[in-house]
Coordinates of C-alpha atoms in Angstrom, one line a residue:
Chain A
M21 CA 0.0 0.0 0.0
A22 CA 1.1 3.6 -0.7
P23 CA -0.6 6.5 1.1
I24 CA -3.2 8.8 -0.4
L25 CA -2.1 12.4 0.2
C26 CA -5.0 14.5 1.4
V27 CA -4.5 18.3 1.0
G28 CA -6.4 21.1 2.7
A29 CA -8.3 21.8 5.8
L30 CA -7.5 20.8 9.4
T31 CA -9.7 22.3 12.2
M32 CA -10.8 21.5 15.7
D33 CA -14.6 21.2 15.7
T34 CA -16.7 21.1 18.9
I35 CA -20.0 19.6 18.0
F36 CA -23.0 19.8 20.3
R37 CA -26.0 17.6 19.7
L38 CA -29.1 19.4 20.7
D39 CA -32.7 18.4 20.9
R40 CA -33.3 21.4 18.6
L41 CA -31.4 24.4 17.5
P42 CA -31.9 27.5 19.6
D43 CA -34.3 30.0 18.2
G44 CA -33.0 33.0 20.1
P45 CA -30.8 33.9 23.1
G46 CA -30.7 31.5 26.0
K47 CA -28.9 28.4 27.4
V48 CA -29.4 24.9 25.9
I49 CA -28.1 21.8 27.6
P50 CA -26.8 19.4 24.9
L51 CA -27.6 15.7 24.5
D52 CA -24.0 15.0 23.7
A53 CA -20.8 16.9 22.8
V54 CA -17.5 16.0 21.2
E55 CA -14.3 17.8 20.3
V56 CA -13.0 16.3 17.0
A57 CA -10.0 17.2 14.8
E58 CA -11.4 17.3 11.3
G59 CA -11.8 19.8 8.4
M60 CA -12.3 18.3 5.0
A61 CA -8.8 16.9 4.1
A62 CA -8.2 15.8 7.7
A63 CA -11.5 14.0 7.9
Q64 CA -10.8 12.4 4.5
A65 CA -7.4 11.2 5.6
A66 CA -8.7 9.7 8.9
S67 CA -11.6 8.0 7.0
I68 CA -9.3 6.5 4.4
V69 CA -7.4 4.8 7.2
R70 CA -10.6 3.4 8.6
L71 CA -11.6 2.2 5.1
G72 CA -8.4 0.2 4.9
E73 CA -5.8 2.3 3.0
E74 CA -3.0 4.5 4.1
A75 CA -3.3 8.3 4.2
A76 CA -1.0 11.3 4.7
L77 CA -2.1 14.8 5.4
W78 CA -0.8 18.1 4.1
A79 CA -2.5 20.9 5.9
S80 CA -1.7 24.0 8.0
A81 CA -2.0 24.4 11.8
G82 CA -0.9 27.2 14.1
D83 CA 2.0 26.7 16.5
D84 CA -0.4 26.7 19.4
A85 CA -1.8 24.1 21.8
T86 CA -4.8 23.5 19.6
G87 CA -2.3 22.7 16.7
D88 CA -0.6 20.1 19.0
R89 CA -4.0 18.5 19.7
L90 CA -5.0 18.5 16.0
V91 CA -1.9 16.7 15.0
A92 CA -2.0 14.3 17.9
Q93 CA -5.6 13.3 17.2
I94 CA -5.2 12.8 13.4
S95 CA -1.9 11.0 14.0
G96 CA -3.8 8.8 16.5
E97 CA -6.1 7.7 13.7
G98 CA -3.0 6.4 11.8
V99 CA -2.6 9.3 9.4
D100 CA 1.0 10.3 8.5
C101 CA 1.0 14.0 9.7
S102 CA 4.7 14.6 9.0
R103 CA 3.8 17.1 6.2
V104 CA 1.5 19.2 8.4
R105 CA 2.8 22.8 8.3
R106 CA 2.9 24.6 11.6
V107 CA 2.6 28.4 11.0
N108 CA 4.5 30.6 13.4
G109 CA 2.3 32.9 15.3
A110 CA -0.9 31.6 13.7
R111 CA -3.9 30.3 15.5
S112 CA -5.1 26.9 14.6
G113 CA -8.6 26.7 13.0
F114 CA -11.5 25.9 15.2
S115 CA -15.3 25.9 15.1
S116 CA -18.3 25.4 17.2
I117 CA -21.3 23.5 15.8
F118 CA -24.8 23.2 17.2
M119 CA -26.6 20.2 15.6
D120 CA -30.2 19.1 16.0
R121 CA -31.5 15.5 16.1
T122 CA -31.9 15.4 12.3
G123 CA -28.4 16.9 11.6
H124 CA -29.3 20.5 10.8
T125 CA -26.4 22.6 12.0
M126 CA -25.4 26.1 13.0
I127 CA -21.7 26.4 12.3
V128 CA -19.4 29.2 13.4
P129 CA -15.8 28.6 12.1
R130 CA -12.8 30.6 13.0
Y131 CA -9.9 30.4 10.6
D132 CA -6.7 32.5 10.8
P133 CA -6.0 33.8 7.3
A134 CA -2.2 33.3 8.0
L135 CA -2.9 29.5 7.6
M136 CA -4.1 30.1 4.1
A137 CA -0.7 31.3 2.7
A138 CA 0.3 29.3 -0.3
P139 CA 3.2 26.9 0.3
D140 CA 6.6 27.5 -1.3
A141 CA 6.7 24.2 -3.2
A142 CA 4.7 21.2 -4.1
P143 CA 5.1 18.3 -1.7
D144 CA 7.3 15.3 -2.4
L145 CA 5.1 12.7 -3.9
G146 CA 7.6 9.9 -3.6
G147 CA 5.8 6.9 -2.3
I148 CA 2.3 8.5 -2.7
A149 CA -0.4 6.6 -4.6
A150 CA -2.8 9.5 -5.2
V151 CA -3.5 13.0 -4.3
M152 CA -6.9 14.3 -3.1
T153 CA -7.4 18.0 -2.3
D154 CA -10.2 20.1 -1.0
V155 CA -10.9 23.7 -1.8
R156 CA -9.9 25.2 1.6
W157 CA -6.1 25.7 0.9
P158 CA -6.2 26.6 -2.8
G159 CA -2.4 27.4 -3.2
A160 CA -1.5 24.0 -1.9
A161 CA -4.2 22.2 -3.8
A162 CA -3.1 23.7 -7.1
L163 CA 0.5 22.6 -6.5
A164 CA -0.5 19.1 -5.3
L165 CA -2.9 18.5 -8.2
A166 CA -0.5 19.6 -10.8
A167 CA 2.3 17.5 -9.3
A168 CA 0.1 14.4 -9.1
R169 CA -1.0 14.8 -12.8
A170 CA 2.6 15.3 -13.8
A171 CA 3.5 12.1 -11.9
G172 CA 0.7 10.2 -13.6
M173 CA -1.2 9.5 -10.5
P174 CA -4.9 10.3 -9.7
A175 CA -5.4 14.0 -8.9
I176 CA -8.8 14.0 -7.1
L177 CA -10.5 17.3 -6.4
D178 CA -13.2 17.5 -3.7
A179 CA -15.1 20.4 -5.3
D180 CA -17.2 21.7 -2.4
M181 CA -18.6 25.2 -2.2
A182 CA -16.0 27.8 -2.5
A183 CA -15.4 31.1 -4.3
R184 CA -16.0 30.6 -8.0
E185 CA -12.4 31.6 -8.8
V186 CA -11.1 28.9 -6.6
L187 CA -13.2 26.3 -8.2
E188 CA -12.3 27.4 -11.7
S189 CA -8.6 27.5 -10.9
L190 CA -8.5 24.0 -9.5
L191 CA -11.0 22.1 -11.8
P192 CA -8.6 22.0 -14.9
L193 CA -5.9 20.4 -12.8
A194 CA -7.9 17.4 -11.6
T195 CA -8.1 13.9 -13.2
H196 CA -11.1 13.2 -11.0
V197 CA -13.6 15.8 -9.8
V198 CA -16.1 14.8 -7.1
A199 CA -18.3 17.8 -6.5
S200 CA -21.1 18.7 -4.2
E201 CA -24.3 19.5 -6.0
S202 CA -24.3 23.2 -5.0
A203 CA -20.7 23.8 -6.1
A204 CA -21.2 21.8 -9.3
K205 CA -24.3 23.9 -10.2
L206 CA -22.5 27.1 -9.4
V207 CA -19.5 26.5 -11.5
T208 CA -21.3 25.0 -14.5
G209 CA -24.4 27.2 -14.5
T210 CA -26.7 24.2 -14.8
D211 CA -29.7 23.5 -12.6
S212 CA -29.4 19.7 -12.0
A213 CA -26.8 17.4 -10.6
E214 CA -27.0 15.3 -13.7
A215 CA -26.4 18.2 -16.1
A216 CA -23.6 19.5 -13.8
A217 CA -21.8 16.1 -13.9
T218 CA -22.1 16.0 -17.7
S219 CA -20.8 19.5 -18.1
L220 CA -17.9 19.0 -15.7
A221 CA -16.7 15.8 -17.4
A222 CA -16.9 17.3 -20.9
K223 CA -15.3 20.6 -20.1
H224 CA -12.4 19.3 -18.1
D225 CA -11.9 16.0 -19.8
A226 CA -11.9 14.4 -16.5
F227 CA -14.0 11.9 -14.6
A228 CA -16.7 13.8 -12.8
A229 CA -19.2 12.9 -10.1
V230 CA -21.7 15.1 -8.4
T231 CA -23.1 14.1 -5.0
A232 CA -26.6 15.1 -4.1
G233 CA -27.1 13.7 -0.6
A234 CA -30.1 11.5 -0.3
E235 CA -30.7 11.9 -4.1
G236 CA -27.6 9.9 -4.8
C237 CA -24.7 10.5 -7.1
W238 CA -24.5 11.3 -10.8
W239 CA -21.2 10.4 -12.5
S240 CA -19.9 10.6 -16.0
E241 CA -17.5 8.1 -17.5
R242 CA -16.4 8.2 -21.1
G243 CA -19.3 10.5 -22.1
E244 CA -22.0 8.4 -20.4
I245 CA -23.9 9.7 -17.4
R246 CA -24.9 7.2 -14.7
H247 CA -26.7 7.5 -11.4
T248 CA -26.1 5.6 -8.2
P249 CA -28.9 6.0 -5.6
A250 CA -28.0 6.7 -2.0
P251 CA -28.8 4.0 0.5
R252 CA -31.9 4.7 2.5
I253 CA -30.9 5.5 6.1
E254 CA -32.1 7.6 9.0
S255 CA -29.7 10.5 9.0
I256 CA -28.8 12.2 12.2
D257 CA -25.5 13.8 11.4
T258 CA -24.4 14.7 7.9
L259 CA -21.2 16.5 9.0
A260 CA -18.2 15.1 7.3
A261 CA -20.4 12.7 5.2
G262 CA -19.0 14.3 2.0
D263 CA -15.5 13.7 3.3
V264 CA -16.3 10.1 4.0
F265 CA -17.7 9.7 0.5
H266 CA -14.5 11.1 -0.9
A267 CA -12.4 8.8 1.3
G268 CA -14.4 5.8 -0.1
F269 CA -13.9 7.1 -3.6
A270 CA -10.2 7.5 -3.2
V271 CA -9.8 4.1 -1.6
G272 CA -11.7 2.4 -4.5
L273 CA -9.7 4.3 -7.1
V274 CA -6.3 3.4 -5.8
E275 CA -7.4 -0.2 -5.5
G276 CA -8.4 -0.2 -9.2
W277 CA -12.1 -1.1 -8.9
E278 CA -14.7 -0.5 -11.5
M279 CA -16.3 2.9 -11.1
A280 CA -19.8 1.6 -10.3
R281 CA -18.3 -0.3 -7.4
I282 CA -16.3 2.7 -6.2
I283 CA -19.4 4.9 -6.2
A284 CA -21.5 2.3 -4.4
F285 CA -18.7 1.8 -1.8
A286 CA -18.4 5.6 -1.3
S287 CA -22.1 6.0 -1.0
A288 CA -22.4 3.3 1.6
S289 CA -19.5 4.7 3.6
A290 CA -21.2 8.1 3.7
A291 CA -24.6 6.7 4.5
I292 CA -23.3 4.8 7.5
K293 CA -21.6 8.0 8.7
C294 CA -24.9 9.8 8.5
T295 CA -26.4 7.5 11.0
R296 CA -23.8 8.3 13.7
F297 CA -23.3 11.5 15.7
G298 CA -19.8 13.2 15.9
G299 CA -18.7 14.4 12.4
R300 CA -15.9 12.2 11.1
L301 CA -15.9 10.2 14.3
G302 CA -18.9 8.4 12.7
A303 CA -16.8 7.2 9.7
P304 CA -17.1 3.4 9.3
T305 CA -14.5 0.7 9.0
R306 CA -14.1 -1.2 5.8
A307 CA -15.7 -4.3 7.4
E308 CA -18.7 -2.2 8.3
V309 CA -19.1 -0.9 4.8
E310 CA -18.8 -4.4 3.3
A311 CA -21.4 -5.7 5.8
F312 CA -23.7 -2.9 4.8
L313 CA -23.3 -3.5 1.1
A314 CA -23.9 -7.3 1.6
R315 CA -27.3 -6.7 3.3
Chain B
M23 CA -2.7 40.6 51.7
A24 CA -4.3 37.2 52.1
P25 CA -6.1 35.5 49.3
I26 CA -9.8 35.3 48.8
L27 CA -10.8 31.7 48.1
C28 CA -13.3 31.4 45.2
V29 CA -15.2 28.1 45.1
G30 CA -17.2 26.7 42.3
A31 CA -17.1 26.6 38.5
L32 CA -14.2 26.3 36.1
T33 CA -14.9 25.8 32.4
M34 CA -13.4 26.5 29.0
D35 CA -15.6 28.8 27.1
T36 CA -15.3 29.5 23.4
I37 CA -16.9 32.8 22.7
F38 CA -17.8 33.8 19.1
R39 CA -18.8 37.4 18.5
L40 CA -21.3 37.5 15.6
D41 CA -22.9 40.3 13.7
R42 CA -26.2 38.7 14.8
L43 CA -27.3 35.4 16.2
P44 CA -28.2 32.7 13.7
D45 CA -31.9 32.3 13.1
G46 CA -31.7 28.8 11.7
P47 CA -29.3 26.3 10.2
G48 CA -26.3 27.7 8.3
K49 CA -22.7 28.9 8.6
V50 CA -21.9 32.3 10.2
I51 CA -18.4 33.8 10.0
P52 CA -17.6 35.5 13.4
L53 CA -16.3 39.0 13.9
D54 CA -14.0 37.7 16.6
A55 CA -13.5 34.5 18.7
V56 CA -11.7 33.7 22.0
E57 CA -11.1 30.7 24.1
V58 CA -11.1 31.6 27.7
A59 CA -10.9 29.7 31.0
E60 CA -13.8 31.0 33.1
G61 CA -16.8 29.7 34.9
M62 CA -18.2 31.8 37.8
A63 CA -15.6 31.1 40.5
A64 CA -12.7 31.0 38.1
A65 CA -13.7 34.3 36.5
Q66 CA -14.2 35.8 40.0
A67 CA -10.7 34.7 41.1
A68 CA -9.0 36.1 38.0
S69 CA -10.9 39.3 38.3
I70 CA -10.0 39.7 42.0
V71 CA -6.3 39.6 41.0
R72 CA -6.8 42.3 38.3
L73 CA -8.6 44.4 41.0
G74 CA -5.6 44.2 43.2
E75 CA -6.1 41.4 45.7
E76 CA -4.9 37.9 45.9
A77 CA -7.2 35.0 45.0
A78 CA -7.2 31.2 45.2
L79 CA -9.5 28.8 43.4
W80 CA -11.2 25.6 44.6
A81 CA -12.8 24.0 41.6
S82 CA -12.9 20.7 39.7
A83 CA -11.4 19.9 36.4
G84 CA -11.0 16.6 34.5
D85 CA -7.6 15.0 34.1
D86 CA -7.7 15.8 30.4
A87 CA -5.8 18.2 28.2
T88 CA -8.6 20.8 28.6
G89 CA -8.0 20.6 32.4
D90 CA -4.3 21.4 31.9
R91 CA -5.2 24.4 29.8
L92 CA -7.8 25.6 32.3
V93 CA -5.3 25.5 35.2
A94 CA -2.5 27.0 33.1
Q95 CA -4.7 29.9 32.0
I96 CA -6.1 30.8 35.4
S97 CA -2.7 30.3 37.1
G98 CA -1.3 32.6 34.4
E99 CA -3.7 35.3 35.7
G100 CA -1.9 35.0 39.1
V101 CA -4.5 32.9 40.8
D102 CA -3.3 30.2 43.2
C103 CA -4.7 27.0 41.6
S104 CA -3.1 24.5 44.0
R105 CA -6.5 23.6 45.4
V106 CA -8.0 22.7 42.0
R107 CA -9.2 19.1 42.1
R108 CA -8.5 17.0 39.1
V109 CA -11.1 14.2 38.8
N110 CA -9.8 10.9 37.3
G111 CA -11.5 10.0 34.1
A112 CA -13.7 13.1 34.1
R113 CA -14.0 15.5 31.2
S114 CA -13.3 19.1 32.0
G115 CA -16.3 21.5 31.5
F116 CA -16.5 23.5 28.3
S117 CA -19.0 25.5 26.4
S118 CA -19.6 27.3 23.2
I119 CA -21.2 30.7 23.1
F120 CA -22.5 32.7 20.2
M121 CA -22.9 36.4 21.0
D122 CA -24.3 39.2 19.0
R123 CA -23.0 42.8 19.0
T124 CA -25.2 43.8 21.9
G125 CA -24.2 40.9 24.1
H126 CA -27.2 38.5 23.6
T127 CA -26.0 35.0 23.8
M128 CA -26.8 31.4 22.8
I129 CA -24.9 29.2 25.3
V130 CA -24.4 25.5 25.1
P131 CA -22.4 24.2 28.1
R132 CA -21.2 20.7 28.6
Y133 CA -20.4 19.7 32.2
D134 CA -19.4 16.2 33.3
P135 CA -21.6 15.2 36.3
A136 CA -18.5 13.5 37.8
L137 CA -17.0 17.0 38.4
M138 CA -19.9 17.8 40.7
A139 CA -19.2 15.1 43.3
A140 CA -19.0 16.7 46.7
P141 CA -15.5 16.9 48.2
D142 CA -14.5 14.9 51.2
A143 CA -13.6 17.8 53.5
A144 CA -13.6 21.5 53.7
P145 CA -10.5 23.3 52.4
D146 CA -7.8 24.5 54.7
L147 CA -8.6 28.1 55.3
G148 CA -5.2 28.9 56.8
G149 CA -4.0 32.2 55.4
I150 CA -7.3 32.9 53.6
A151 CA -9.0 36.3 54.1
A152 CA -12.5 35.4 52.8
V153 CA -14.5 32.8 51.0
M154 CA -16.7 33.4 48.0
T155 CA -18.7 30.6 46.4
D156 CA -21.0 30.2 43.4
V157 CA -23.9 27.8 43.1
R158 CA -22.3 25.4 40.6
W159 CA -20.5 23.0 43.0
P160 CA -23.0 23.0 45.9
G161 CA -21.3 20.3 48.0
A162 CA -18.0 22.3 48.1
A163 CA -19.8 25.6 48.5
A164 CA -21.6 24.4 51.7
L165 CA -18.4 23.1 53.2
A166 CA -16.5 26.3 52.4
L167 CA -19.2 28.7 53.5
A168 CA -19.6 26.9 56.8
A169 CA -15.9 26.8 57.4
A170 CA -15.5 30.5 56.7
R171 CA -18.3 31.4 59.0
A172 CA -16.8 29.2 61.8
A173 CA -13.4 30.9 61.2
G174 CA -15.1 34.3 61.5
M175 CA -14.3 35.4 58.0
P176 CA -16.6 36.7 55.3
A177 CA -18.6 33.9 53.7
I178 CA -19.9 35.4 50.4
L179 CA -22.5 33.6 48.3
D180 CA -22.9 34.5 44.7
A181 CA -26.5 33.5 44.5
D182 CA -27.1 33.1 40.7
M183 CA -29.8 31.1 39.1
A184 CA -29.8 27.5 40.3
A185 CA -32.2 24.8 41.5
R186 CA -34.2 26.2 44.4
E187 CA -33.0 23.5 46.7
V188 CA -29.4 24.5 46.0
L189 CA -30.1 28.2 46.8
E190 CA -32.0 27.3 49.9
S191 CA -29.3 25.1 51.2
L192 CA -26.6 27.7 50.7
L193 CA -28.3 30.9 51.7
P194 CA -28.3 30.2 55.5
L195 CA -24.6 29.6 55.5
A196 CA -23.5 33.0 54.0
T197 CA -22.6 36.2 55.9
H198 CA -23.0 38.1 52.6
V199 CA -25.4 37.2 49.8
V200 CA -24.9 38.9 46.4
A201 CA -27.7 37.6 44.3
S202 CA -28.9 38.0 40.7
E203 CA -32.3 39.5 40.3
S204 CA -33.8 36.3 38.9
A205 CA -32.4 34.0 41.6
A206 CA -33.4 36.5 44.3
K207 CA -37.0 36.7 43.1
L208 CA -37.2 32.9 42.7
V209 CA -36.0 32.2 46.2
T210 CA -37.9 34.9 48.0
G211 CA -41.1 34.8 46.0
T212 CA -41.0 38.6 45.5
D213 CA -41.4 40.5 42.3
S214 CA -38.8 43.2 42.6
A215 CA -35.1 43.4 43.2
E216 CA -35.7 45.8 46.1
A217 CA -38.2 43.5 47.8
A218 CA -36.0 40.5 47.2
A219 CA -33.0 42.2 48.9
T220 CA -35.1 43.2 51.9
S221 CA -36.4 39.7 52.2
L222 CA -33.0 38.0 51.8
A223 CA -31.4 40.2 54.4
A224 CA -34.2 39.7 57.0
K225 CA -34.6 36.0 56.5
H226 CA -30.9 35.1 56.7
D227 CA -29.6 37.8 59.0
A228 CA -27.0 38.5 56.5
F229 CA -25.9 41.4 54.3
A230 CA -27.8 41.1 51.0
A231 CA -27.4 42.7 47.7
V232 CA -29.4 42.0 44.5
T233 CA -27.9 43.0 41.2
A234 CA -30.3 44.0 38.4
G235 CA -28.0 44.8 35.5
A236 CA -28.5 48.2 34.0
E237 CA -31.1 48.9 36.7
G238 CA -28.4 48.9 39.3
C239 CA -28.1 47.2 42.7
W240 CA -30.4 47.1 45.7
W241 CA -28.7 46.3 49.0
S242 CA -29.7 46.0 52.6
E243 CA -27.6 47.0 55.5
R244 CA -28.8 46.9 59.1
G245 CA -32.5 46.8 58.0
E246 CA -32.2 49.7 55.6
I247 CA -32.5 49.3 51.8
R248 CA -30.3 51.3 49.5
H249 CA -30.0 51.6 45.8
T250 CA -26.8 52.1 43.7
P251 CA -27.5 52.9 40.1
A252 CA -25.4 51.2 37.4
P253 CA -23.1 53.4 35.4
R254 CA -24.4 54.2 31.9
I255 CA -22.3 52.4 29.4
E256 CA -22.7 50.9 26.0
S257 CA -22.8 47.2 26.7
I258 CA -21.5 44.7 24.2
D259 CA -20.7 41.7 26.3
T260 CA -22.3 41.0 29.7
L261 CA -20.8 37.5 30.0
A262 CA -18.9 37.3 33.4
A263 CA -20.1 40.8 34.3
G264 CA -21.8 39.3 37.4
D265 CA -18.5 37.6 38.3
V266 CA -16.6 40.9 37.9
F267 CA -19.2 42.5 40.2
H268 CA -18.6 39.8 42.8
A269 CA -14.9 40.2 42.5
G270 CA -15.1 43.9 43.2
F271 CA -17.4 43.3 46.1
A272 CA -15.0 40.8 47.7
V273 CA -12.1 43.1 47.2
G274 CA -13.8 46.0 48.9
L275 CA -15.0 43.8 51.7
V276 CA -11.6 42.4 52.6
E277 CA -10.2 45.9 52.4
G278 CA -12.8 47.0 55.0
W279 CA -14.4 49.8 52.9
E280 CA -17.9 51.2 53.6
M281 CA -20.6 49.3 51.8
A282 CA -21.6 52.2 49.6
R283 CA -18.0 52.4 48.3
I284 CA -17.9 48.7 47.8
I285 CA -21.1 48.6 45.8
A286 CA -20.0 51.5 43.6
F287 CA -16.6 49.9 43.0
A288 CA -18.2 46.6 42.1
S289 CA -20.7 48.3 39.8
A290 CA -18.0 50.3 38.0
S291 CA -15.9 47.1 37.6
A292 CA -18.8 45.2 36.1
A293 CA -19.8 48.2 33.9
I294 CA -16.3 48.4 32.4
K295 CA -16.3 44.7 31.7
C296 CA -19.6 45.1 29.8
T297 CA -17.9 47.4 27.3
R298 CA -15.4 44.8 26.3
F299 CA -15.7 41.5 24.3
G300 CA -14.4 38.2 25.7
G301 CA -16.2 37.3 28.9
R302 CA -13.9 37.7 31.9
L303 CA -11.0 38.7 29.6
G304 CA -12.7 42.1 29.7
A305 CA -12.3 42.5 33.5
P306 CA -10.7 45.8 34.4
T307 CA -7.6 46.5 36.5
R308 CA -8.0 48.5 39.7
A309 CA -6.5 51.5 38.1
E310 CA -9.1 51.4 35.3
V311 CA -11.9 51.2 37.8
E312 CA -10.5 54.1 39.9
A313 CA -10.1 56.2 36.7
F314 CA -13.7 55.3 35.7
L315 CA -15.0 56.3 39.2
A316 CA -13.1 59.6 39.1
R317 CA -14.7 60.7 35.9

């Protein structure tokens, strides 16, 4: 096995599960609460390890105590954090999230702009099997996607909502685009996930998938559009579900599966996550996904 | 100088300043955000030091990383934290707070019940000048107030909102009750701060003050009720304002001032705090309070 390098966000989320979201000032006692190191790339990397492949993380943290805890927690999941950049004098990213019983969230994230500074150089991809980037650290994502393409390995872009310029700068660099429905519609100017997947694949000569939550996933392979329905589950926490989908996608891709199997595996991984509270802490193991798919 | 022993709460608050509170699911980017070790007793102790007296803290934290940071931050304010109890296997208290520009808050606190267990014995009051307790660790508050009374030193109760049984068990032990308006009304069954102060003082044969925010403070001394207006300020953050008031009260009391001066000093201290974001981080120094009063 060779690790998948995940590039992008790393933040400390505090997630409170509430009976319902507050509708004004006041005090609410939570049903549960967890502090979890995540952010898109970090959640993807940790989920890849649970799904049975190796992962490395390239992300930025401050040189503060929160940064120490971020690295310790993600390393504790088995992710290689040796590439994590600690920025002098910067505060590590953090957020607080109030979530109701059905997964609706109020999110307040705090991110030090100093963490966003573009890196000086692309990472060393020696020994890496594939690169997957999010849209939260665009300078690094561009370098890493370009280097992966040049090295002939998969360059996967998690195209979630971001400024249009960010999406447009990264899309041409990817060999595989897995976009959220809202971002895909924004950047293609289409009004359906299906049309967006078709447009992304054609325009960028790449594999393209568009995830639409409970509506499933539309994906385009060699000019043909396909749809994989989402498993029916009772969702209580969709936080990091997209990251778990991407983790499953990357795992299947580096293992050389057929695309239909990859998408089904990614969909099942994300579906299981949605049934569990705690953001990426709810990511399943490979055995759990296989048992789910065998039902 | 001898330290004032503050007994009760110690929690890690993350406070996000928002343009306005969220009115439903979604993401909100904050104007500012701080992580601050506070909780009533801890905020009082830190504020006492800023106001020029010594303070010690008796509170409970978990044996986790958050507990280390709580103790480090409050110690860093100059508070003697040698009495802080670390509870094996418990999680330190924490909360997330969304605050709008005028100080309205949504608060979600998480407190491990294991931290609440009553202590085995009263603390050693050797070298202590006074005891001040909140209502968040009732078993310890009862022991500490009784021990202070027995030792002939001020036994100050910060009677904030709590279960009625908690308030009723602690009130008879205090030599000085400084209550919030809502708690005072609850426990006396009266409908004004003035009536509540009169009732508290008569029933418990103690000094009693009732704070009513911008309405000022009613206090009862030797059967006579007095009112001290609150300074007019533009309030942006009332979090920990009550704690700063209590800190000012305790400082004046151990320095032997006349009660009118004590209440004016406490009111000015709390007023300054309300003009600054960041919970107890906005507590003023003594020089700031004296300058404010000299205006």
